[in-house]
mmCIF file of C-alpha atoms in Angstrom:
data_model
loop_
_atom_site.group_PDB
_atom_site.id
_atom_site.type_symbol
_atom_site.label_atom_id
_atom_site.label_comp_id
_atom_site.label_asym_id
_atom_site.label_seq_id
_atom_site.Cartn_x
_atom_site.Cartn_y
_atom_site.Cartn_z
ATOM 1 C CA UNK A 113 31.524 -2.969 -6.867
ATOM 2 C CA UNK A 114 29.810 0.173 -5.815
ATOM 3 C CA UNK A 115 26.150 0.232 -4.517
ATOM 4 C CA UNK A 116 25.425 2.394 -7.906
ATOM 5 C CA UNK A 117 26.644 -0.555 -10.390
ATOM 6 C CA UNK A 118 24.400 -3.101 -8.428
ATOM 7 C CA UNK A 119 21.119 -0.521 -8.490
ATOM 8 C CA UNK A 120 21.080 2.425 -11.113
ATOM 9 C CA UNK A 121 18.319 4.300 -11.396
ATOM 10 C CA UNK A 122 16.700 4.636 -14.835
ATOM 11 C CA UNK A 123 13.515 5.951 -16.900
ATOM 12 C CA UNK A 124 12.202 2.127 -16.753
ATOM 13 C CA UNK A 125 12.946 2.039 -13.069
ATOM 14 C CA UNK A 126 15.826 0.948 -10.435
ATOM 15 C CA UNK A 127 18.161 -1.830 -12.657
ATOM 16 C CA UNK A 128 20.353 -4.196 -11.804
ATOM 17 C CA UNK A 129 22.665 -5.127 -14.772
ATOM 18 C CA UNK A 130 24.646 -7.982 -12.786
ATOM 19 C CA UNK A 131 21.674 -9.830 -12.052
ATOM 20 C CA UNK A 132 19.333 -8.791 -15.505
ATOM 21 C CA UNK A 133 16.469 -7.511 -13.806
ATOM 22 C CA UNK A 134 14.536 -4.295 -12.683
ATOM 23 C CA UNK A 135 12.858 -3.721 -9.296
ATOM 24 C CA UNK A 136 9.267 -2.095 -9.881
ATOM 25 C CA UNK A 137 9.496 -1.332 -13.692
ATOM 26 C CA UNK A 138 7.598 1.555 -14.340
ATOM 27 C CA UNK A 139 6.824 0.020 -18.323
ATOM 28 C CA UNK A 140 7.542 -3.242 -19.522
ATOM 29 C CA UNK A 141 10.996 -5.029 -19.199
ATOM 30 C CA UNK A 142 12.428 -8.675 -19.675
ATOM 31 C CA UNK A 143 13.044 -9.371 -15.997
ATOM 32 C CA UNK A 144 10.921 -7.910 -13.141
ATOM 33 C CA UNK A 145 10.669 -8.117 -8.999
ATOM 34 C CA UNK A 146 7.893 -6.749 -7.811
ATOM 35 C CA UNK A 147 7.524 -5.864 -4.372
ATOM 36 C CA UNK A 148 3.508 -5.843 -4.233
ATOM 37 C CA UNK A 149 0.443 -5.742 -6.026
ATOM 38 C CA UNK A 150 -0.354 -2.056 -5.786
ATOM 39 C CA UNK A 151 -0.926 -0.760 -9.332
ATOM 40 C CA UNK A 152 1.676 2.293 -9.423
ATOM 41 C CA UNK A 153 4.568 -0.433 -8.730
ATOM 42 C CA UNK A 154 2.529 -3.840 -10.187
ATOM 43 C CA UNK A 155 2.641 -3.407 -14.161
ATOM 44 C CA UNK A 156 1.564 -5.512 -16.722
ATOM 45 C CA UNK A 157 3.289 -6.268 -19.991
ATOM 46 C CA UNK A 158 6.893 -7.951 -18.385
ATOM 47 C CA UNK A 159 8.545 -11.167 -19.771
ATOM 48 C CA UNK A 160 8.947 -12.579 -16.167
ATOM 49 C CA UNK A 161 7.863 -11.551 -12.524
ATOM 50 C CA UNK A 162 9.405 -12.811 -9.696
ATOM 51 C CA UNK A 163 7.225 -11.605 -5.996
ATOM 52 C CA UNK A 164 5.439 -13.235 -3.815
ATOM 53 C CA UNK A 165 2.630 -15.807 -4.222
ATOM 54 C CA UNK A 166 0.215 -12.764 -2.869
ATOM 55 C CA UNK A 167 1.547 -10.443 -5.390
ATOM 56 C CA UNK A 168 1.578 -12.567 -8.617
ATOM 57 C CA UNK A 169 -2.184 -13.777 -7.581
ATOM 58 C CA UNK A 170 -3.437 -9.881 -6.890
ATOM 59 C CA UNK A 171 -2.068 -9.021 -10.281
ATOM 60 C CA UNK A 172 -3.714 -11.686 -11.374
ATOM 61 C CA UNK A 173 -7.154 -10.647 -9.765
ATOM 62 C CA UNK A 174 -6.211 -7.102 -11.558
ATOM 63 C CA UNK A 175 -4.436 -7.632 -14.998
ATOM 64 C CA UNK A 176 -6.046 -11.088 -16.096
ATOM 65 C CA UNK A 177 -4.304 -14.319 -16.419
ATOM 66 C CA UNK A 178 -1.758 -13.016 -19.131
ATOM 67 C CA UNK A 179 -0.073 -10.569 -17.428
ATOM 68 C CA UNK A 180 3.059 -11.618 -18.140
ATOM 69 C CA UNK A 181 5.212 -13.955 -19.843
ATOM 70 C CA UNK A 182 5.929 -15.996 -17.007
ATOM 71 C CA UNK A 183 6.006 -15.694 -13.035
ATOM 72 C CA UNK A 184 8.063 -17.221 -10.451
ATOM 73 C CA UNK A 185 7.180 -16.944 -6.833
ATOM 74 C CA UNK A 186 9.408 -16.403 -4.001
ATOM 75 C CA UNK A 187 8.977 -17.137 -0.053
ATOM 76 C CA UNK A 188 9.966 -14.883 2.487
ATOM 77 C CA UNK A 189 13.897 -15.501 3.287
ATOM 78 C CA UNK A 190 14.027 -17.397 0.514
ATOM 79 C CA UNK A 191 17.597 -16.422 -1.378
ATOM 80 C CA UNK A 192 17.424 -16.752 -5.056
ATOM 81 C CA UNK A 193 20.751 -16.108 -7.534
ATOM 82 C CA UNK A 194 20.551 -14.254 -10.435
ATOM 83 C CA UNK A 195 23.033 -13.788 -12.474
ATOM 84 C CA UNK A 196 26.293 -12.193 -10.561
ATOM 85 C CA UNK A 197 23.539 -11.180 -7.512
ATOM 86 C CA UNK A 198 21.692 -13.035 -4.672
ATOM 87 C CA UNK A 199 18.098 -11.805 -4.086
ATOM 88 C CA UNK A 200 15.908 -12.387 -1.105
ATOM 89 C CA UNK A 201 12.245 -11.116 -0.043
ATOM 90 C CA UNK A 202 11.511 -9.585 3.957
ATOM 91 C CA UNK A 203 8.342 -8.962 4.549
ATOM 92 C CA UNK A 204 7.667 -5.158 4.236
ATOM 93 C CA UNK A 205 4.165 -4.580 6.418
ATOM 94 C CA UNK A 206 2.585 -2.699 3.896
ATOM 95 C CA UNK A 207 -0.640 -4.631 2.264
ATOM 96 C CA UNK A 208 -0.594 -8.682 2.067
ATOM 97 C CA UNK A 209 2.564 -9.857 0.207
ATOM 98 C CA UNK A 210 4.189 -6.702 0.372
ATOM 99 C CA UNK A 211 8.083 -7.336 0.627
ATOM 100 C CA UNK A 212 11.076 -5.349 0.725
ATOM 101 C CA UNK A 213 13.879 -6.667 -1.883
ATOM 102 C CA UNK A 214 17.575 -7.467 -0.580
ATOM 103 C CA UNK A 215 19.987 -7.386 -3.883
ATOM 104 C CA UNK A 216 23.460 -8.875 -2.807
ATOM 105 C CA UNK A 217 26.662 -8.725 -4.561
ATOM 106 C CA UNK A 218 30.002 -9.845 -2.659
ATOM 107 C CA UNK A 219 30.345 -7.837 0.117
ATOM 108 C CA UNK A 220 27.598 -5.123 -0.670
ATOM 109 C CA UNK A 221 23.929 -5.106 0.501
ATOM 110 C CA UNK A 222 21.539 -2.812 -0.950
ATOM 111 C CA UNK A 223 17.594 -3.386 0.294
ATOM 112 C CA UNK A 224 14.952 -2.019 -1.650
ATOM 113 C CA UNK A 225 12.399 -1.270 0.311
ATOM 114 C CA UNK A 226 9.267 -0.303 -1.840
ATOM 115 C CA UNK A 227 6.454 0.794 0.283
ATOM 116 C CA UNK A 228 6.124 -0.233 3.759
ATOM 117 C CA UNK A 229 5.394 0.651 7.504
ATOM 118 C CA UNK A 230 6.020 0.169 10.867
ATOM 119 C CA UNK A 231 2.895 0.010 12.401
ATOM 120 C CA UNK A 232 0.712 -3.177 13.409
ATOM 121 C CA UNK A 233 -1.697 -4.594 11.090
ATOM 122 C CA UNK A 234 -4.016 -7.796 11.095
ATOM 123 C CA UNK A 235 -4.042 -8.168 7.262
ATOM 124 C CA UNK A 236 -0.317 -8.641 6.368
ATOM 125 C CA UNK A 237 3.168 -10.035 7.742
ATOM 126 C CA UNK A 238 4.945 -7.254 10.109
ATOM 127 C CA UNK A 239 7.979 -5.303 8.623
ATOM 128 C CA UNK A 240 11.093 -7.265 8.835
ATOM 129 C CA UNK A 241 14.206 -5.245 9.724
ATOM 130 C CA UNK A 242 16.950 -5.820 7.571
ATOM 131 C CA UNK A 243 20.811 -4.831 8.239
ATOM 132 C CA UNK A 244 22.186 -3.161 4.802
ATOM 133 C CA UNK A 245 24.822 -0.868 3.447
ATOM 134 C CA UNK A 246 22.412 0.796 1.492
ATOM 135 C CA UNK A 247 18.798 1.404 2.414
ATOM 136 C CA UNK A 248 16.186 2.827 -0.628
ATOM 137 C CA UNK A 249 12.997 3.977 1.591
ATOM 138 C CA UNK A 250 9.862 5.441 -0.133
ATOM 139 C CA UNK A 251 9.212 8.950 1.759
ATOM 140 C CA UNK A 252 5.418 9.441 1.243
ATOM 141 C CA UNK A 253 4.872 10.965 4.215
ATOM 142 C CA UNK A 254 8.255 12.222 4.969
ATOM 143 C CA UNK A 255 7.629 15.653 6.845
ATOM 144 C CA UNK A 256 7.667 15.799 10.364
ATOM 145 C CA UNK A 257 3.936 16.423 10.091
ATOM 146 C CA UNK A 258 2.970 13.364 9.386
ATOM 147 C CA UNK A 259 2.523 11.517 12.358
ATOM 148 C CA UNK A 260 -0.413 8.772 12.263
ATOM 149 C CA UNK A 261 -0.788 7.904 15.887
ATOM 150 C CA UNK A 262 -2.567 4.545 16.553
ATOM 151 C CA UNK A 263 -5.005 3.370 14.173
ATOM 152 C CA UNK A 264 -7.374 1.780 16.444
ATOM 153 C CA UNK A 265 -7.838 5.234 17.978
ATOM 154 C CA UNK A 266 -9.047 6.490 14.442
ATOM 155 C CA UNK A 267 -11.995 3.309 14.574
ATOM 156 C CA UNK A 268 -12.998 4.086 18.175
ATOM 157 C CA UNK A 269 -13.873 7.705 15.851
ATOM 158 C CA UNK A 270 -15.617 5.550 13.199
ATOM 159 C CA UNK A 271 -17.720 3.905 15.554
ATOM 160 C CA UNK A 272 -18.793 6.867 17.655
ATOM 161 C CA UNK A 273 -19.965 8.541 14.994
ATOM 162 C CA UNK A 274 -22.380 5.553 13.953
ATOM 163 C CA UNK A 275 -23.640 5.961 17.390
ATOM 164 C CA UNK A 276 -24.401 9.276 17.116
ATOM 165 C CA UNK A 277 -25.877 8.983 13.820
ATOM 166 C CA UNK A 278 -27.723 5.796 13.616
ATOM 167 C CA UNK A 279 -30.043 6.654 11.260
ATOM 168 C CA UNK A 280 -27.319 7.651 8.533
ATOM 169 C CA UNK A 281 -24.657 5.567 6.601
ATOM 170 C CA UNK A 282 -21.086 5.886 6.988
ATOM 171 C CA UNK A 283 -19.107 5.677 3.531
ATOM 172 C CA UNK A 284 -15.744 4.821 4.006
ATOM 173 C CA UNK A 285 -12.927 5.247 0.946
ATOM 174 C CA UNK A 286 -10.312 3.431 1.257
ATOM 175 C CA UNK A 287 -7.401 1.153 -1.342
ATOM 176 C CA UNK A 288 -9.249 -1.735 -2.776
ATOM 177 C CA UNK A 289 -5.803 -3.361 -2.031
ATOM 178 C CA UNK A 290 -4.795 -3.363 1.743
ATOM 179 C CA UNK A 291 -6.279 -0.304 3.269
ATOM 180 C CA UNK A 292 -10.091 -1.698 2.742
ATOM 181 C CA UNK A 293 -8.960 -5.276 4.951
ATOM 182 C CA UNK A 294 -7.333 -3.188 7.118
ATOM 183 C CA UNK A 295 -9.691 -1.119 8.327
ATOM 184 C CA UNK A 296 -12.576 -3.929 8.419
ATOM 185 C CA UNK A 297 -10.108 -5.981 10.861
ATOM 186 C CA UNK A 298 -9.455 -2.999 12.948
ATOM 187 C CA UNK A 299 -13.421 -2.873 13.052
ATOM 188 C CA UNK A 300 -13.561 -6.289 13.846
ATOM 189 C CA UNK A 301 -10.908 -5.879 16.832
ATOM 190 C CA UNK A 302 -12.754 -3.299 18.206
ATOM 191 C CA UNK A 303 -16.319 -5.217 18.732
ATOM 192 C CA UNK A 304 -18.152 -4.412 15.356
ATOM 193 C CA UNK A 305 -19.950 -7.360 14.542
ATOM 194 C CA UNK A 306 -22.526 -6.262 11.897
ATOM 195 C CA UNK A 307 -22.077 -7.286 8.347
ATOM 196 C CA UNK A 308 -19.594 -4.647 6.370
ATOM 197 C CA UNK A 309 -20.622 -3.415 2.839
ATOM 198 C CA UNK A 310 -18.053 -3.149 0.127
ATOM 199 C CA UNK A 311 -18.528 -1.572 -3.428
ATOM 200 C CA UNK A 312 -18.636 -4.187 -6.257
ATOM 201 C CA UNK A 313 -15.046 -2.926 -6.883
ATOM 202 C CA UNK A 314 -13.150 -4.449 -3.717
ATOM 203 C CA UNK A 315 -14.828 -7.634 -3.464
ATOM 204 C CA UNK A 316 -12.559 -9.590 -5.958
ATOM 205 C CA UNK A 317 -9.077 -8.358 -3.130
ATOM 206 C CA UNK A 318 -11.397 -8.878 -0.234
ATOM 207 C CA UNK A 319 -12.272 -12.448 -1.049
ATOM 208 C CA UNK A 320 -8.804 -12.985 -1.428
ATOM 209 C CA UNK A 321 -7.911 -12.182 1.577
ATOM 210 C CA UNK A 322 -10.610 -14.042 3.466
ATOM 211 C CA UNK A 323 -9.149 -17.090 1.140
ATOM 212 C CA UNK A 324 -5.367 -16.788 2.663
ATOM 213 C CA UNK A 325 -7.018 -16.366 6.057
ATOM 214 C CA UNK A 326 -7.558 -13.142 6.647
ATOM 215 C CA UNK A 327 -10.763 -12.997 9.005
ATOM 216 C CA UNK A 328 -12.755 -9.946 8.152
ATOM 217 C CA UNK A 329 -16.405 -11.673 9.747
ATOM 218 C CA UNK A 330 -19.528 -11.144 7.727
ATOM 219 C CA UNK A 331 -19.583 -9.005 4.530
ATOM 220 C CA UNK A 332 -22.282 -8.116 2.176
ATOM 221 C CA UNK A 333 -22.456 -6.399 -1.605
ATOM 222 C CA UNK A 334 -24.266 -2.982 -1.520
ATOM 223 C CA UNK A 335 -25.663 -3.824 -4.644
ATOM 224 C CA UNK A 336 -29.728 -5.078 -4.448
ATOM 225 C CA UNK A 337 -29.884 -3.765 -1.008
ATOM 226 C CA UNK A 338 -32.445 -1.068 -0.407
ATOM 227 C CA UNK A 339 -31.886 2.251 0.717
ATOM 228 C CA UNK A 340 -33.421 2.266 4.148
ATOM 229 C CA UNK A 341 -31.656 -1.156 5.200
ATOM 230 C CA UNK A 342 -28.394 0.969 4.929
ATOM 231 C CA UNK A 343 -29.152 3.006 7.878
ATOM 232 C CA UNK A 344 -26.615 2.569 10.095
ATOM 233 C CA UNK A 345 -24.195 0.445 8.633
ATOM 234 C CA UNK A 346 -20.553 0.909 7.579
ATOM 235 C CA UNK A 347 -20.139 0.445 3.594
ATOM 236 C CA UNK A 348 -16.248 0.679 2.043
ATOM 237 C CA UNK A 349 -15.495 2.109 -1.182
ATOM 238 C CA UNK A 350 -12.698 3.379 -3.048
ATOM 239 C CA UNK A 351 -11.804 7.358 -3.135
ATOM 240 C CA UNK A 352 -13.037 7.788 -6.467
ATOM 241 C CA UNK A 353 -16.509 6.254 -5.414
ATOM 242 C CA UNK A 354 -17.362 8.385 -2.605
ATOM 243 C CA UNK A 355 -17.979 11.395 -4.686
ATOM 244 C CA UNK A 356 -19.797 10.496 -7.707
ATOM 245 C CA UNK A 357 -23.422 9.199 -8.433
ATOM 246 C CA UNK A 358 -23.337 5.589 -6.296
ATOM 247 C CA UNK A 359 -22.931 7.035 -3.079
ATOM 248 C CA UNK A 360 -26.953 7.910 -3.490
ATOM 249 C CA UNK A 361 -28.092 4.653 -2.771
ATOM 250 C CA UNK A 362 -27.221 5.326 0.931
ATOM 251 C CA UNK A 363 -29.656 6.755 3.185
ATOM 252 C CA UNK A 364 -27.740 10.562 3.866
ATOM 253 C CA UNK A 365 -24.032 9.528 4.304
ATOM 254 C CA UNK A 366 -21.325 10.195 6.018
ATOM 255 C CA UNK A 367 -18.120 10.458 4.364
ATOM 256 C CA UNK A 368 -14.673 9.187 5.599
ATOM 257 C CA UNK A 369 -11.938 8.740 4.398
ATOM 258 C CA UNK A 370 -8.744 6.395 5.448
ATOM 259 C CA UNK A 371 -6.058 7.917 4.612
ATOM 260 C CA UNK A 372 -2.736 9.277 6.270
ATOM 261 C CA UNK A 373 -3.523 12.673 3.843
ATOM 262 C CA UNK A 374 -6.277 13.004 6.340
ATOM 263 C CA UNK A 375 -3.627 14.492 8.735
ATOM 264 C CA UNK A 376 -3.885 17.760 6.728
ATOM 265 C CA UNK A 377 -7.344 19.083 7.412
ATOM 266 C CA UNK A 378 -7.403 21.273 4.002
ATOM 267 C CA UNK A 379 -7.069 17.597 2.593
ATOM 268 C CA UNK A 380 -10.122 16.870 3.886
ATOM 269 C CA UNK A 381 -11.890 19.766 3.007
ATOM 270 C CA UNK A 382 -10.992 20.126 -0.398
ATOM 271 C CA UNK A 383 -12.042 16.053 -0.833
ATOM 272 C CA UNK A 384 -15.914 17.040 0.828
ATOM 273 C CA UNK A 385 -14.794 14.729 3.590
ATOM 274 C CA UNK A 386 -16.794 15.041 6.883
ATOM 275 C CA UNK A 387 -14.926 12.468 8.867
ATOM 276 C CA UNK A 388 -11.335 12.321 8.136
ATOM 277 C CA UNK A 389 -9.650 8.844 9.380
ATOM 278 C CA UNK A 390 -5.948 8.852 9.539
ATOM 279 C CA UNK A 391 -5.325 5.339 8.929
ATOM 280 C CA UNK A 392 -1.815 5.032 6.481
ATOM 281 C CA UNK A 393 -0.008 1.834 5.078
ATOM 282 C CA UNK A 394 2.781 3.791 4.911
ATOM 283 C CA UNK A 395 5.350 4.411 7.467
ATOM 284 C CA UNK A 396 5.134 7.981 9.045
ATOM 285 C CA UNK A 397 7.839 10.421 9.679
ATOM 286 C CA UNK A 398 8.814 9.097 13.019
ATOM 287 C CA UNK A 399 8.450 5.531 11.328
ATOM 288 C CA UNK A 400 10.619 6.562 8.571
ATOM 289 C CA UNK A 401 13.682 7.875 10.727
ATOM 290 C CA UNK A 402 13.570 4.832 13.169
ATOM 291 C CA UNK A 403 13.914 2.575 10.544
ATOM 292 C CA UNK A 404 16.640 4.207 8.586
ATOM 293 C CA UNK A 405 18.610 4.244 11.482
ATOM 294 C CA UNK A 406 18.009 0.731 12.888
ATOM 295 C CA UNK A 407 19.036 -0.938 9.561
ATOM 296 C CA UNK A 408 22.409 0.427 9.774
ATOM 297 C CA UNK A 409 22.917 1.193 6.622
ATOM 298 C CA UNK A 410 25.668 4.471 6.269
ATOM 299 C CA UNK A 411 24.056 5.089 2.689
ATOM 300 C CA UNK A 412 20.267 6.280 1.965
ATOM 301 C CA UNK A 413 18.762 6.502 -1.324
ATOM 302 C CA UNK A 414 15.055 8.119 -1.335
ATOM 303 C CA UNK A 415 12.556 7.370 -3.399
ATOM 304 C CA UNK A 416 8.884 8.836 -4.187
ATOM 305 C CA UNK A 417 7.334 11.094 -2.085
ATOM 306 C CA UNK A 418 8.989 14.328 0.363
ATOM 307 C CA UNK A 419 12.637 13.408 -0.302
ATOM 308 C CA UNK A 420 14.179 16.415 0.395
ATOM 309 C CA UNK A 421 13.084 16.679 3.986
ATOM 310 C CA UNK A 422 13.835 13.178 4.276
ATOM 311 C CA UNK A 423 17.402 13.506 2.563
ATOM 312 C CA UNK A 424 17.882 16.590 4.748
ATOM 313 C CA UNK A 425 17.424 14.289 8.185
ATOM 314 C CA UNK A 426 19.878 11.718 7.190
ATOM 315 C CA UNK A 427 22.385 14.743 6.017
ATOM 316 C CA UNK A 428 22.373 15.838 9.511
ATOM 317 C CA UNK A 429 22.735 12.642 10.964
ATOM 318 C CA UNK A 430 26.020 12.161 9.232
ATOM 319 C CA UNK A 431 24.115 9.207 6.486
ATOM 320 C CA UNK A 432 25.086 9.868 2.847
ATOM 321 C CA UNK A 433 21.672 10.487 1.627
ATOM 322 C CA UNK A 434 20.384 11.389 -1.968
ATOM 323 C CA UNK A 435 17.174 11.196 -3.861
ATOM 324 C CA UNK A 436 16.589 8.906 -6.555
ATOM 325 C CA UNK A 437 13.816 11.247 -8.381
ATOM 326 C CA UNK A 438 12.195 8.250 -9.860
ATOM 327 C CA UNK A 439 9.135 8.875 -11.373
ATOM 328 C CA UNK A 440 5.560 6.526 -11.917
ATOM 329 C CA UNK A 441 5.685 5.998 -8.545
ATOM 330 C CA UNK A 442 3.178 7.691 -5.957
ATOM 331 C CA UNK A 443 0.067 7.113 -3.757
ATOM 332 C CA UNK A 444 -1.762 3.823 -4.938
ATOM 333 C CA UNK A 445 -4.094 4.257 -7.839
ATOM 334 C CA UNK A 446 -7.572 2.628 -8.194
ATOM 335 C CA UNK A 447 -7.218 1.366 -11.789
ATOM 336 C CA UNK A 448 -9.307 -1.651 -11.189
ATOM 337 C CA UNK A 449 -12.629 0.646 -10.580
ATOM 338 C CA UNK A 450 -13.947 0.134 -13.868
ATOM 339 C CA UNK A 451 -17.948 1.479 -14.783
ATOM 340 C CA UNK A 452 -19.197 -1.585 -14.265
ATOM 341 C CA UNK A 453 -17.868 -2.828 -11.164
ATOM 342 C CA UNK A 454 -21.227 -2.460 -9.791
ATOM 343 C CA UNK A 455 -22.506 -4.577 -12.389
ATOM 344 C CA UNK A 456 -24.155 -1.449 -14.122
ATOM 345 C CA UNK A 457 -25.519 0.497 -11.344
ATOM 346 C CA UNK A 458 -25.319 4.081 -10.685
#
């Protein structure tokens, strides 16, 4: 069998017709895997979901009780046959529950990776490394660029700036789903003890992940709190919130925003950010390349984001390397901000 008869790419997403499923369905199918709970790769509407406990419960939290026919979870390592094909789940370091999916058929591995990184993080299971003939990596930041650096360096910024500015608040957007958690951990790492505001939006995820045991310390609703008792204090919000009418309830903010986009300072500009944090849950270029060639795999298959650049590198490194040009997929949408997530507020 060849790795394109196990994994074919298709408008409904990657399929795999030996083992009747699809990987990420970008609209409704019989069979899905999921790999996590973000929204551009976590649809509703499919007969069956197999993921992770984490996923199936965030698209739960997002998509209601219904969201599909049924749901099967899977653990980590676990190795699950369907149909002519073995599947397992590796942890993928990307938000809580994230995994990468192994699909294997006699002698032929294929991993899908879906979105993942590298880099350390407090909220979610490291990246697993996983040996394969073929490797599918996302390639959202995929130009040499796009180098994060070390996140705690970007809070050390966070927090200096609250020091210089302690009459003001500091507005940070960030992912309901992951990049919020994330950054409130690396807060709590680096000494910030004060209570954390969240917009009504995130507190459904964030109580989630206090409930698997995620310790994120003391955090507080901005709703009902006056403007002057604001002063000071670090409130989280997603992207689309920073910009619009609720950010006037704090006392002349400062606006960040977590993102690795932030690397490009016309980004930042364009967005009205003042304080750009470069924070990413995705794996950077250097992250990228390191892990396409530790998994071993002599075939790459690139996904969403800058594949030609990335398709380019593994060209010159002798990999067969092509894009897969799927489409749906992209940087991780806020569809659960809804007009009353403040419970009516502006």
């Amino acid at each position: 069998m060849r790795p394109q008869d196990l994994l074919t790419p298709m408008p409904s997403g990657l399929c795999c017709k030996p083992g009747g499923f699809h990987i990420d369905p970008v609209r409704p199918v019989e069979r899905a895997l999921v790999t996590h709970g973000h929204s551009d790769h976590a649809r509703a509407g499919h007969g069956a979901v197999l993921a992770t406990q984490e996923t199936l419960d965030m698209m739960r939290l997002r998509y209601g009780e219904n969201f599909a026919g049924t749901t099967q979870a899977i653990r980590y390592g676990e190795k699950l046959r369907l149909g002519d094909v073995t599947v397992a789940f590796h942890p993928a370091g990307h938000v809580l529950g994230s995994a990468q999916i192994a699909v294997t058929c006699t002698d032929i591995c294929v991993v899908a990776s879906g979105d993942y990184k590298d880099a350390p993080d407090p909220t979610c299971t490291p990246f697993e490394l996983v040996p394969c003939d073929v490797f599918i990596t996302e390639a959202t930041f995929g130009l040499p660029v796009f180098r994060h650096g070390d996140a705690s360096e970007q809070i050390k910024k966070l927090l200096a700036s609250v020091a210089l500015f302690p009459e003001r608040a500091h507005l940070v957007g960030a992912y309901s789903l992951g990049k919020a958690q994330r950054v409130i951990a690396l807060l709590r790492q680096a000494g910030h003890d004060a209570p954390i505001y969240l917009h009504g939006a995130m507190e459904k995820i964030t109580s989630y992940y206090q409930e698997r045991g995620i310790a994120l310390g003391e955090l507080r609703p901005v709703r009902g709190v006056k403007k002057a008792d604001l002063a000071g204090a670090i409130a989280l919000a997603p992207p689309s919130a920073t910009s619009d009418v609720w950010t006037r309830r704090f006392p002349d903010p400062v606006t960040a925003f977590a993102s690795g986009w932030m690397r490009v300072r016309a980004r930042a500009r364009q967005g009205g950010v003042e304080l750009p944090l470069v924070i990413s849950d995705h794996a950077d270029w250097d992250g990228l390349t390191a892990t396409i060639a530790a998994t071993g795999a002599g075939e790459i298959w690139v996904t969403h984001g800058q594949e030609d650049a990335l398709v380019h590198w593994c060209k010159t490194r002798g990999l067969a390397a092509r894009p897969l040009d799927l489409v749906g997929y992209g940087d991780e949408e806020e569809t659960d901000v809804t007009p009353n997530a403040e419970g009516g507020e502006t």
